[in-house]
Tab-separated table of C-alpha atoms and ligand atoms in Angstrom:
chain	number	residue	atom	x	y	z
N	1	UNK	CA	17.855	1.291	-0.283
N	2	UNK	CA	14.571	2.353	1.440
N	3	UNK	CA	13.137	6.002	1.372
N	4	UNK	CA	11.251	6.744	3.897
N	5	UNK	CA	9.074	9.916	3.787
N	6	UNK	CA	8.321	11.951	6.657
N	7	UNK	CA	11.426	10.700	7.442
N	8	UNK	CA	11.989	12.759	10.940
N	9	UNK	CA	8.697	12.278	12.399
N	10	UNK	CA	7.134	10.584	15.315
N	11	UNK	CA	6.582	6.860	13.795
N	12	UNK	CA	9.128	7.496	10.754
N	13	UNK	CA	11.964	7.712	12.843
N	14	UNK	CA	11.002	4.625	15.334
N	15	UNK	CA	10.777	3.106	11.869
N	16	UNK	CA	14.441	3.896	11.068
N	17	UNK	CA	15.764	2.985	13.806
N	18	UNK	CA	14.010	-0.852	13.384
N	19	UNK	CA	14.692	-0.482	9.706
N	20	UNK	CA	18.450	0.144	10.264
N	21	UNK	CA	18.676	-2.370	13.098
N	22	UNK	CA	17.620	-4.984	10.726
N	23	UNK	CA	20.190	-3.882	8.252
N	24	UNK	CA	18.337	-1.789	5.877
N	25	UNK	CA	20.160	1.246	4.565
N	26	UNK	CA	18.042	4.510	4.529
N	27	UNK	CA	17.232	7.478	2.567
N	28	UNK	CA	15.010	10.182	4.275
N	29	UNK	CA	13.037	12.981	3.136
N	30	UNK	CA	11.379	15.664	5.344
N	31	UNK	CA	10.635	19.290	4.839
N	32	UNK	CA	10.651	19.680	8.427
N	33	UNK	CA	6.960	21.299	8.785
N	34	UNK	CA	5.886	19.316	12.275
N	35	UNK	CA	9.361	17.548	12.865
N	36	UNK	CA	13.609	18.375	14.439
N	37	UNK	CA	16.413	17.904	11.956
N	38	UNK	CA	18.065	16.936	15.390
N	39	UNK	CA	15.754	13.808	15.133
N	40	UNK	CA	18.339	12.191	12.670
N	41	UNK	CA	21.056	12.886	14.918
N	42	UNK	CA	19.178	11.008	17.988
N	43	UNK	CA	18.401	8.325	15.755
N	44	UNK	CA	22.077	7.824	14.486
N	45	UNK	CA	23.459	7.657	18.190
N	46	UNK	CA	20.671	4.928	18.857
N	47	UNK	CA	21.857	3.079	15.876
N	48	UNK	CA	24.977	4.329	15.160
N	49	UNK	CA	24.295	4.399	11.388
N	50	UNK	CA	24.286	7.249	8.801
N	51	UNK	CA	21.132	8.283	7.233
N	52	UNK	CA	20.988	10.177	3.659
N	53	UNK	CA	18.835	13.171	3.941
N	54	UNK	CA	17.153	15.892	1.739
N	55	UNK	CA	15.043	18.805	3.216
N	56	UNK	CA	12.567	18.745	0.594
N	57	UNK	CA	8.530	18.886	0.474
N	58	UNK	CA	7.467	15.720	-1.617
N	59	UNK	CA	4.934	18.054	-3.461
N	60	UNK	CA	8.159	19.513	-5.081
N	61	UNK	CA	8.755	16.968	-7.728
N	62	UNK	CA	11.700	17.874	-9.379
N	63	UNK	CA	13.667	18.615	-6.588
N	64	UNK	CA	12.572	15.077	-4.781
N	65	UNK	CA	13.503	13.062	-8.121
N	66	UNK	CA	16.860	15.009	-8.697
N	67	UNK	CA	17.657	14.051	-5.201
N	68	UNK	CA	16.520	10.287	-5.684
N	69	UNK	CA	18.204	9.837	-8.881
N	70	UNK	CA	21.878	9.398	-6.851
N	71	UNK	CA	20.205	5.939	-5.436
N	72	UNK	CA	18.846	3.021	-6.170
N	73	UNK	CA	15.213	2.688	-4.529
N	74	UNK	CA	13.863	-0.317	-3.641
N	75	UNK	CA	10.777	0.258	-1.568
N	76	UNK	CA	9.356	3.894	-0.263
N	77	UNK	CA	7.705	4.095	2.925
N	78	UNK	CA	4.983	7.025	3.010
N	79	UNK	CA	4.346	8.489	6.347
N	80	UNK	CA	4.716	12.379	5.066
N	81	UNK	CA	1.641	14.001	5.889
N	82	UNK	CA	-0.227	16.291	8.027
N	83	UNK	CA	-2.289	14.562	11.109
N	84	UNK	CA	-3.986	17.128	13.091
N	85	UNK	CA	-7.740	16.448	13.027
N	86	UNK	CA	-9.221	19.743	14.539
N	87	UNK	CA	-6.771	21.537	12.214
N	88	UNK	CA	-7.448	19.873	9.092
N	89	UNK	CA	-11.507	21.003	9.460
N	90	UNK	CA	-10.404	24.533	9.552
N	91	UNK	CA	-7.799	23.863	6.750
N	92	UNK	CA	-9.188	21.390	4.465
N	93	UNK	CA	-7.513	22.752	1.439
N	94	UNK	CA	-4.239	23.052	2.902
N	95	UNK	CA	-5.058	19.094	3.904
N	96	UNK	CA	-5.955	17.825	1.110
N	97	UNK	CA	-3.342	19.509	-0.834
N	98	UNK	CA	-0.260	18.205	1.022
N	99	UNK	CA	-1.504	14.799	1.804
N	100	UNK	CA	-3.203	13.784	-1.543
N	101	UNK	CA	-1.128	16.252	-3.533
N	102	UNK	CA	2.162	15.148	-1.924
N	103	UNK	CA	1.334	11.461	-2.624
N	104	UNK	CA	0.471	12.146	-6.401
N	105	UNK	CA	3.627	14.154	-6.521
N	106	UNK	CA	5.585	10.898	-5.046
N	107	UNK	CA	4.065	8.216	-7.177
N	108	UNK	CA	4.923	9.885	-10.146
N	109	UNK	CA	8.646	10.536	-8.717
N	110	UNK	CA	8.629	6.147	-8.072
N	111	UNK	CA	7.125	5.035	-11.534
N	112	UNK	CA	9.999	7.595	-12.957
N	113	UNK	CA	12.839	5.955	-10.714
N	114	UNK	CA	11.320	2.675	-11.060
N	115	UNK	CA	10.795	2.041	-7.470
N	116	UNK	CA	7.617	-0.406	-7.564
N	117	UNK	CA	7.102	-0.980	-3.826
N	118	UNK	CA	5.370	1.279	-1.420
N	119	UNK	CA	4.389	0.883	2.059
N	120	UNK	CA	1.283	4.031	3.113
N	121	UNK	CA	0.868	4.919	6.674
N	122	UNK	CA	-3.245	4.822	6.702
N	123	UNK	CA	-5.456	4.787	9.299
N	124	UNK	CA	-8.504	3.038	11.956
N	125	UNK	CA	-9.992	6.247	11.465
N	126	UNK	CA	-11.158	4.795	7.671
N	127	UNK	CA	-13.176	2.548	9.518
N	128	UNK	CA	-15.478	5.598	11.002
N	129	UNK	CA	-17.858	3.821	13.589
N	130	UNK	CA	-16.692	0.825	12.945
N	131	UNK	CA	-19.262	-1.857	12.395
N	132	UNK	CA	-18.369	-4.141	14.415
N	133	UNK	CA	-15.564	-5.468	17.002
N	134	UNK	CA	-12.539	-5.701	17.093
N	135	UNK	CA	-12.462	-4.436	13.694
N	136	UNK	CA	-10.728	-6.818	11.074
N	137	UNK	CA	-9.747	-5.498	7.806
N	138	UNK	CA	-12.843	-6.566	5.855
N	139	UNK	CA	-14.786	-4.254	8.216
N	140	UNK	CA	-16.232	-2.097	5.646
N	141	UNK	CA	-14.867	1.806	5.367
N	142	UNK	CA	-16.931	4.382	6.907
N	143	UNK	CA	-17.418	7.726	6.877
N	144	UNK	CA	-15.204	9.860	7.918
N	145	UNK	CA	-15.811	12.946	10.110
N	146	UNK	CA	-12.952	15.136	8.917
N	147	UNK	CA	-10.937	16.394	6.021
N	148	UNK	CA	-7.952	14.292	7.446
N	149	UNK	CA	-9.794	11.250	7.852
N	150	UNK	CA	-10.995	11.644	4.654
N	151	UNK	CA	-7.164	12.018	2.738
N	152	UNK	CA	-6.621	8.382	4.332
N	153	UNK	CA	-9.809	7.142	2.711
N	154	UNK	CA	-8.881	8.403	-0.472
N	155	UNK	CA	-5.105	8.203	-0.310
N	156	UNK	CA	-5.904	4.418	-0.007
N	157	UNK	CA	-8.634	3.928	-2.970
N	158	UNK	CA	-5.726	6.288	-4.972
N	159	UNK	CA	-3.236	3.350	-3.810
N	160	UNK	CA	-5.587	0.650	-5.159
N	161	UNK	CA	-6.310	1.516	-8.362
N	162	UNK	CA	-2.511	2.423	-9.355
N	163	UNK	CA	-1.908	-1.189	-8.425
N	164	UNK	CA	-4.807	-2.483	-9.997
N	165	UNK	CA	-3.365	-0.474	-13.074
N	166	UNK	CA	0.516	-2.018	-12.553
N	167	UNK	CA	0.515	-5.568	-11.454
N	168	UNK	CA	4.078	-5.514	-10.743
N	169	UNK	CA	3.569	-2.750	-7.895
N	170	UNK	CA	3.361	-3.983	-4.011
N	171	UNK	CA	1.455	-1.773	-2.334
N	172	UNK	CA	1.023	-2.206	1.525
N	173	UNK	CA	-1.611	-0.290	3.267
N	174	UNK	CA	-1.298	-0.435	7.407
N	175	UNK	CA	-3.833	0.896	8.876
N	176	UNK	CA	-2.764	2.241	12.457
N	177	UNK	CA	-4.540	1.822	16.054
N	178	UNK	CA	-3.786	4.523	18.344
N	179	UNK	CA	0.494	4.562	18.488
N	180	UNK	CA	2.014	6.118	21.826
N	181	UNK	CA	5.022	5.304	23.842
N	182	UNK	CA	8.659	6.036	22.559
N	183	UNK	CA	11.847	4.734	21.869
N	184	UNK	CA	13.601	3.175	25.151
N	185	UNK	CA	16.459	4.853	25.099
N	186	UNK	CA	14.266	8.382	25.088
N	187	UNK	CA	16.087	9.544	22.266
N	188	UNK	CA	13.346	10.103	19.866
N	189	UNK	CA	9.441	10.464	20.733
N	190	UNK	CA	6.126	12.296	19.873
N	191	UNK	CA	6.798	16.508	20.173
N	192	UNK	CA	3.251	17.895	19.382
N	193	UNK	CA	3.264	21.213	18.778
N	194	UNK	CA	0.713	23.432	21.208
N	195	UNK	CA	-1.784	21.831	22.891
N	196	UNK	CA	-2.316	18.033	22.545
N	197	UNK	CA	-4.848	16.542	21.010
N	198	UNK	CA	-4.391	13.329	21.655
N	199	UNK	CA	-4.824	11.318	25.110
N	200	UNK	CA	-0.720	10.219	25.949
N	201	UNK	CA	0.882	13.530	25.226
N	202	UNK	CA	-1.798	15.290	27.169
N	203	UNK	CA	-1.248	13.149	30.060
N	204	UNK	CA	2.544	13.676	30.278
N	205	UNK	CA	1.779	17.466	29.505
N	206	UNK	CA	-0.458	17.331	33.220
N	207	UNK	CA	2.047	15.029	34.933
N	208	UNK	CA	5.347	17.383	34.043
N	209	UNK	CA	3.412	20.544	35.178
N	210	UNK	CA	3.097	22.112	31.925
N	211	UNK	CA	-0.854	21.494	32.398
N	212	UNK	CA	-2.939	21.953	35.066
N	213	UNK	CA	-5.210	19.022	34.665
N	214	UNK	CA	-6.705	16.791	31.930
N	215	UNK	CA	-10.114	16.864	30.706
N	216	UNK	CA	-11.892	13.335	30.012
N	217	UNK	CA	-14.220	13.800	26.902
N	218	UNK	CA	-17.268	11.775	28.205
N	219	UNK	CA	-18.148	9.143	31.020
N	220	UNK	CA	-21.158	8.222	29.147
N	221	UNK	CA	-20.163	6.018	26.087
N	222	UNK	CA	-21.561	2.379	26.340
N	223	UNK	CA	-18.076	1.028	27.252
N	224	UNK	CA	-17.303	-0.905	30.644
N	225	UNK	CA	-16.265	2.869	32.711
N	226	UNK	CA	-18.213	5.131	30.546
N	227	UNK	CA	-15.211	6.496	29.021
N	228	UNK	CA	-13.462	6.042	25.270
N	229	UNK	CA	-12.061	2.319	24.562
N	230	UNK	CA	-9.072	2.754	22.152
N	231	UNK	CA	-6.320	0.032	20.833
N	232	UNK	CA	-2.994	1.998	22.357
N	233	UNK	CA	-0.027	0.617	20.774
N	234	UNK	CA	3.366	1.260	21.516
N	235	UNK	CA	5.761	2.951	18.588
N	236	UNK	CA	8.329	0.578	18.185
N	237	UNK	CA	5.989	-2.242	18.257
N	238	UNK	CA	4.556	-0.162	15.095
N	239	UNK	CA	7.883	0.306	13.782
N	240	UNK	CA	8.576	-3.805	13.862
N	241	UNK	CA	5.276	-3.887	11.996
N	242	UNK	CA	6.822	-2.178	9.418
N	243	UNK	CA	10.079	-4.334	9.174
N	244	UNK	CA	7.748	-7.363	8.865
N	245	UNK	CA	5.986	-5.270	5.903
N	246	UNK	CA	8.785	-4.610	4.142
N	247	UNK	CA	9.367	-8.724	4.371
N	248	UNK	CA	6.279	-9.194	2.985
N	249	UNK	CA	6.553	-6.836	-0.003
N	250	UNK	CA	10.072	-8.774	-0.847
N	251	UNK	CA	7.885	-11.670	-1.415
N	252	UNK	CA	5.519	-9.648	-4.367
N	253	UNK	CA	2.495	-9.335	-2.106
N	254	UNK	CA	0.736	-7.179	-4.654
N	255	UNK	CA	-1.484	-4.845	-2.858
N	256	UNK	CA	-2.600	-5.847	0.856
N	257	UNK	CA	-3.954	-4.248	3.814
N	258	UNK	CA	-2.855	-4.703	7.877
N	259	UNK	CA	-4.720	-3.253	11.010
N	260	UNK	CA	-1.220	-2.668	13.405
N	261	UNK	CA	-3.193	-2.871	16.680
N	262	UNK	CA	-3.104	-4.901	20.025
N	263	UNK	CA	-6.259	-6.179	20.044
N	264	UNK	CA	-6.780	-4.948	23.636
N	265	UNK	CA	-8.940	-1.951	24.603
N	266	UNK	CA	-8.381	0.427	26.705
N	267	UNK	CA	-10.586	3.053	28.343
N	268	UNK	CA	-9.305	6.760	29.490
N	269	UNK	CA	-9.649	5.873	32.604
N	270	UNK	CA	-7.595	2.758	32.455
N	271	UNK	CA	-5.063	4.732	30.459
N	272	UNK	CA	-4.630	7.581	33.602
N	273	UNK	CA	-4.864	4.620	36.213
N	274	UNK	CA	-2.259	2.641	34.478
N	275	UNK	CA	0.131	6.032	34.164
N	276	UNK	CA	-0.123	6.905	37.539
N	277	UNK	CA	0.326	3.471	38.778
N	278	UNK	CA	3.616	3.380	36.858
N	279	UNK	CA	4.991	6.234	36.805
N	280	UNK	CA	3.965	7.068	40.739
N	281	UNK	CA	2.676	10.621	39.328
N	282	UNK	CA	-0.820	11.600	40.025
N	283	UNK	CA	-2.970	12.893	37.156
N	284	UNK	CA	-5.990	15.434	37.945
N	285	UNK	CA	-8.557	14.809	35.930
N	286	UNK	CA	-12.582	16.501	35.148
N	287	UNK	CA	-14.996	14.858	33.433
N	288	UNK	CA	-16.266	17.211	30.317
N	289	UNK	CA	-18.791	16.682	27.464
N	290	UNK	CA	-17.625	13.957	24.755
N	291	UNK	CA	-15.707	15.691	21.947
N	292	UNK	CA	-17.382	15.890	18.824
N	293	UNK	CA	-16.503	13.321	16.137
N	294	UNK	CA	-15.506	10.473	18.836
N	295	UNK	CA	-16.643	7.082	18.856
N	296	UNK	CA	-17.217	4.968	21.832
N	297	UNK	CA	-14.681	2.070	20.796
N	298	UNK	CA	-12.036	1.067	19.158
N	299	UNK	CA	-9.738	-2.025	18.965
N	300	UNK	CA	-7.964	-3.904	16.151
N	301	UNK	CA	-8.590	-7.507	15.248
N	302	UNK	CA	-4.686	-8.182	14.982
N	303	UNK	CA	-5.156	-11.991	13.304
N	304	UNK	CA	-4.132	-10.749	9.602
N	305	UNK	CA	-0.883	-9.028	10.580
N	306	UNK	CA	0.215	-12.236	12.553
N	307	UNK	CA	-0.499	-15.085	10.532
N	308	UNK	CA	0.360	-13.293	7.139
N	309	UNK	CA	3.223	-10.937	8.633
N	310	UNK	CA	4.326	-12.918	11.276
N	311	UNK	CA	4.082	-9.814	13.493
N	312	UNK	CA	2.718	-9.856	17.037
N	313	UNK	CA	2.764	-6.763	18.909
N	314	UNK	CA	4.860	-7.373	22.468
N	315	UNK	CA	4.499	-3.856	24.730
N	316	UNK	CA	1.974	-3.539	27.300
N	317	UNK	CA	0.423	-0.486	28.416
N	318	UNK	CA	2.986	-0.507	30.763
N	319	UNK	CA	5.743	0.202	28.790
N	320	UNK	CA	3.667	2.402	27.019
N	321	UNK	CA	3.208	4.794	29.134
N	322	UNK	CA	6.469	4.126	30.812
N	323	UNK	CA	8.243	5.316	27.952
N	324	UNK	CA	6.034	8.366	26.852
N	325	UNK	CA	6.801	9.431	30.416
N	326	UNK	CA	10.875	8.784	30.085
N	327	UNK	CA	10.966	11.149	26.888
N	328	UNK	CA	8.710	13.966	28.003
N	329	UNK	CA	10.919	13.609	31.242
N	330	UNK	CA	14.156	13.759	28.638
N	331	UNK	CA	12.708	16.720	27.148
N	332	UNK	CA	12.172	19.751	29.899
W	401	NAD	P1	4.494	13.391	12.288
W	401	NAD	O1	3.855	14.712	12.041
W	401	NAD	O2	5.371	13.247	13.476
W	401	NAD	O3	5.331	12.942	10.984
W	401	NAD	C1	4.976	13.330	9.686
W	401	NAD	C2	6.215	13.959	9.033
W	401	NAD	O4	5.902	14.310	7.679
W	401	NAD	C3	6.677	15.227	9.739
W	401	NAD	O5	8.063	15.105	10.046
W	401	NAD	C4	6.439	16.350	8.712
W	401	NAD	O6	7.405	17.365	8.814
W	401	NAD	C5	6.510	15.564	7.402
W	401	NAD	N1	5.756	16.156	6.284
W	401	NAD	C6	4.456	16.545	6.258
W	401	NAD	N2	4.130	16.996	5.037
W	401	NAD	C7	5.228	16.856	4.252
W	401	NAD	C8	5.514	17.124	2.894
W	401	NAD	N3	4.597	17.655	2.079
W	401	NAD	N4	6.762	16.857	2.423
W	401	NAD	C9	7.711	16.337	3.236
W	401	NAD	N5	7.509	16.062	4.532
W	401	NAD	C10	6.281	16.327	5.034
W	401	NAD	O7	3.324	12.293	12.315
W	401	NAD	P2	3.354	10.756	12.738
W	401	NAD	O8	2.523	10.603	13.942
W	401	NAD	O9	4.742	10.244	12.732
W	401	NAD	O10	2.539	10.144	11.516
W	401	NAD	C11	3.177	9.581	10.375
W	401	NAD	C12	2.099	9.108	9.405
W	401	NAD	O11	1.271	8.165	10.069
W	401	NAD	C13	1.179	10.229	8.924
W	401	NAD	O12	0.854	9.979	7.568
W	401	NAD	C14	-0.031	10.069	9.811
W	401	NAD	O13	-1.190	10.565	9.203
W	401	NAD	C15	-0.087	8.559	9.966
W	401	NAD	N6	-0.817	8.133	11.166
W	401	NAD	C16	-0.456	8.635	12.391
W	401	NAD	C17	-1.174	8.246	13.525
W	401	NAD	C18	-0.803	8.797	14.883
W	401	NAD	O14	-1.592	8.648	15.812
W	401	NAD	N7	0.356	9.393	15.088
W	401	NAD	C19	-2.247	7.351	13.413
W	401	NAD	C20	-2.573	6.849	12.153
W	401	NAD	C21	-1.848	7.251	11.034
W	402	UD1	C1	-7.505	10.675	17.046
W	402	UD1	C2	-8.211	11.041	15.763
W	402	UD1	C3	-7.863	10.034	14.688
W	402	UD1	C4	-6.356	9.959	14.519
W	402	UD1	C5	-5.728	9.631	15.874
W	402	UD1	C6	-4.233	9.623	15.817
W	402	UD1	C7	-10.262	12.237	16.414
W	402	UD1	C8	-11.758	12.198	16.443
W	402	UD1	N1	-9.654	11.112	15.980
W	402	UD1	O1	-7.948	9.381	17.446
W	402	UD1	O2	-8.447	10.419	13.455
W	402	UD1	O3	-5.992	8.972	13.562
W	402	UD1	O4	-6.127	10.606	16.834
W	402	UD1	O5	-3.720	10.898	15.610
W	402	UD1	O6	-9.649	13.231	16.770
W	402	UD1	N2	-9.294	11.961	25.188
W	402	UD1	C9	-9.630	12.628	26.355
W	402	UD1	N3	-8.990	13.786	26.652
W	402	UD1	C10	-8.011	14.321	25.837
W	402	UD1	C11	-7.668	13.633	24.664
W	402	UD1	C12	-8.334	12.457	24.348
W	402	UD1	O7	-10.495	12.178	27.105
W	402	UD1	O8	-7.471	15.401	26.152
W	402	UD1	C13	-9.961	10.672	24.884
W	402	UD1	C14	-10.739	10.662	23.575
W	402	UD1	O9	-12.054	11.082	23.786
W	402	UD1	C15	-10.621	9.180	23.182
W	402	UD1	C16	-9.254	8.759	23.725
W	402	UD1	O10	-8.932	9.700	24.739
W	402	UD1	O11	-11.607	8.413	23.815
W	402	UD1	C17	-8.155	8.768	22.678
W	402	UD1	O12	-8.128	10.031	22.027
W	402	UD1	P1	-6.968	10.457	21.005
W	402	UD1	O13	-5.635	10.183	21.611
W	402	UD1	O14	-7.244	11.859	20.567
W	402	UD1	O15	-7.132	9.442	19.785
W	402	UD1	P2	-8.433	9.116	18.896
W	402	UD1	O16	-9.547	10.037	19.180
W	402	UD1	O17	-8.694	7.665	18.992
């Protein structure tokens, strides 16, 4: 069986649903703290499979082990954690604590069950400004420019020298572009909570009404329009990625790391052009001052991940931001 942290959130439950459509059977944790228990439901009419859950915070050993002890775990996938970048400067302790503290708590839960493979949910943002294009995994680490940047640095130097330490671990580290989109069906999907941070759920914030118009951060970066170049890649392609991963660790991989990107760039402008184009929805739009902590570009050499993997990412921005639009539609 495969537990899969986190196990109701945004990419977790894409995940699932790729994880149970390839015949894996799943057991989920989740204490619920940015995520629906309804999730689960969604994601069992999608696949139409059951999925054993606990409501329980991973930093809570004991109750997470006497809850694993029923099965028999072959491989964890760690996507628990807390993502929100502005909030983790104001809360560093409260960010460091769940997302280094909660992965502590699970690797000594797995070397007590004997589960020796683990898939981590990391980052591009450990590449800071990258140092050069399209970033390939040897791209050296950079610095990061907040507290939850910096758990994904650390989480991952944490994940090296345990397998370093245990030679009969797998460790898989992914390192994530920028994932948007949703599932087809509109099932499942990103809910932020407040205001959006990010770029996608902003824009379908603006085109359902609930915002009056979105604010560019900068038409001065050296990129082709001025405006941010990121790798946008569409959740289920990221969820495949995983499948492929989970392939790979069969085969005792020992510890390895994957960008999950595209390879293609996009700018915010292309992003908003390609929305509107597809979605026939206008998006207002003012140019503001860059955001602090923002880098010009960012896009994923994708080479490792196919030839190693065998995983190719197949959505365009198209679907992208077709689908995005489908589930915020599903949701007012
Ligand atoms: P998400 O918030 O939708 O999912 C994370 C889930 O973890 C939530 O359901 C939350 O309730 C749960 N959780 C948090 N702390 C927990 C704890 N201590 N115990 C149990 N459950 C806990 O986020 P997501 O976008 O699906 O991200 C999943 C993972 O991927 C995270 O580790 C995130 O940092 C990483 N990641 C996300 C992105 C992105 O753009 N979404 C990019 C790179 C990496
Ligand atoms: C951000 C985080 C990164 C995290 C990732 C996924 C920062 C500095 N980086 O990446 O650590 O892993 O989210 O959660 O926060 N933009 C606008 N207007 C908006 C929102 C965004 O113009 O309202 C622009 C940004 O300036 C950027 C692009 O859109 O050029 C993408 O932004 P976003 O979706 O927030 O992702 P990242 O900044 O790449």
């Amino acid at each position: 069986m495969i537990l899969v942290t986190g196990a109701t959130g945004f990419i977790a439950s894409h995940t699932i649903v790729e994880l149970q459509n390839a015949g894996y059977d799943i057991v989920g944790v989740d204490n619920l703290c940015n995520s629906d228990i309804e999730t689960l439901k969604n994601i069992e009419k999608i696949t139409g499979k059951k999925i054993e859950f606990c409501n329980v915070d991973i930093r809570d050993g004991n109750k997470l082990k006497e809850f694993l002890s029923k099965y028999k775990i072959d491989c964890c996938i760690h996507f628990a954690g807390l993502k929100a970048v502005g909030e983790s400067v104001s809360k560093p302790v409260e960010y460091y604590d769940n997302n280094i503290g909660g992965t502590i708590s699970l690797l000594k839960v797995l070397r007590e069950i004997g589960c020796k493979n683990l898939i981590f949910s990391s980052s591009a943002t450990v590449y800071g400004t990258p140092a050069f294009m399209p970033i390939t995994e040897d791209c050296p680490k950079g610095i990061c420019t907040n507290p939850y940047g910096w758990t994904k640095h650390m989480i991952e130097q944490i994940l090296i020298d345990v397998q370093n330490a245990n030679k009969d671990m797998n460790i898989v580290i992914l390192r994530y572009f920028n994932p948007i989109g949703a599932h087809p069906s509109g099932m499942i999907g990103e809910k932020p909570n407040g205001i959006p941070n990010n770029l996608m759920p902003y824009i379908t914030q603006v085109a359902c009404g609930k915002r009056e118009k979105l604010f560019v951060y900068g038409d001065d970066y050296d990129t082709p329009d001025g405006t941010g170049v990121r790798d946008y890649i569409h959740v289920v392609d990221l969820a495949r990625g995983h499948v492929c991963a989970m392939r790979a660790i069969d085969k005792n991989c020992g510890l390895d790391i994957f960008n999950l990107g595209t390879g293609h760039g996009y700018s915010v402008l292309d992003v908003i052009k390609t929305f509107e184009h597809e979605n026939n929805i206008k998006i207002p739009y003012e140019i503001v001052a860059r955001r602090p902590g923002d880098i010009a570009m960012c896009y994923a050499d994708p080479a490792k991940a196919k030839s190693v993997l065998g995983w190719v990412a197949q959505y365009s921005l198209q679907d992208m931001c077709r689908d995005s639009w489908n589930y915020q539609k599903n949701m007012l």
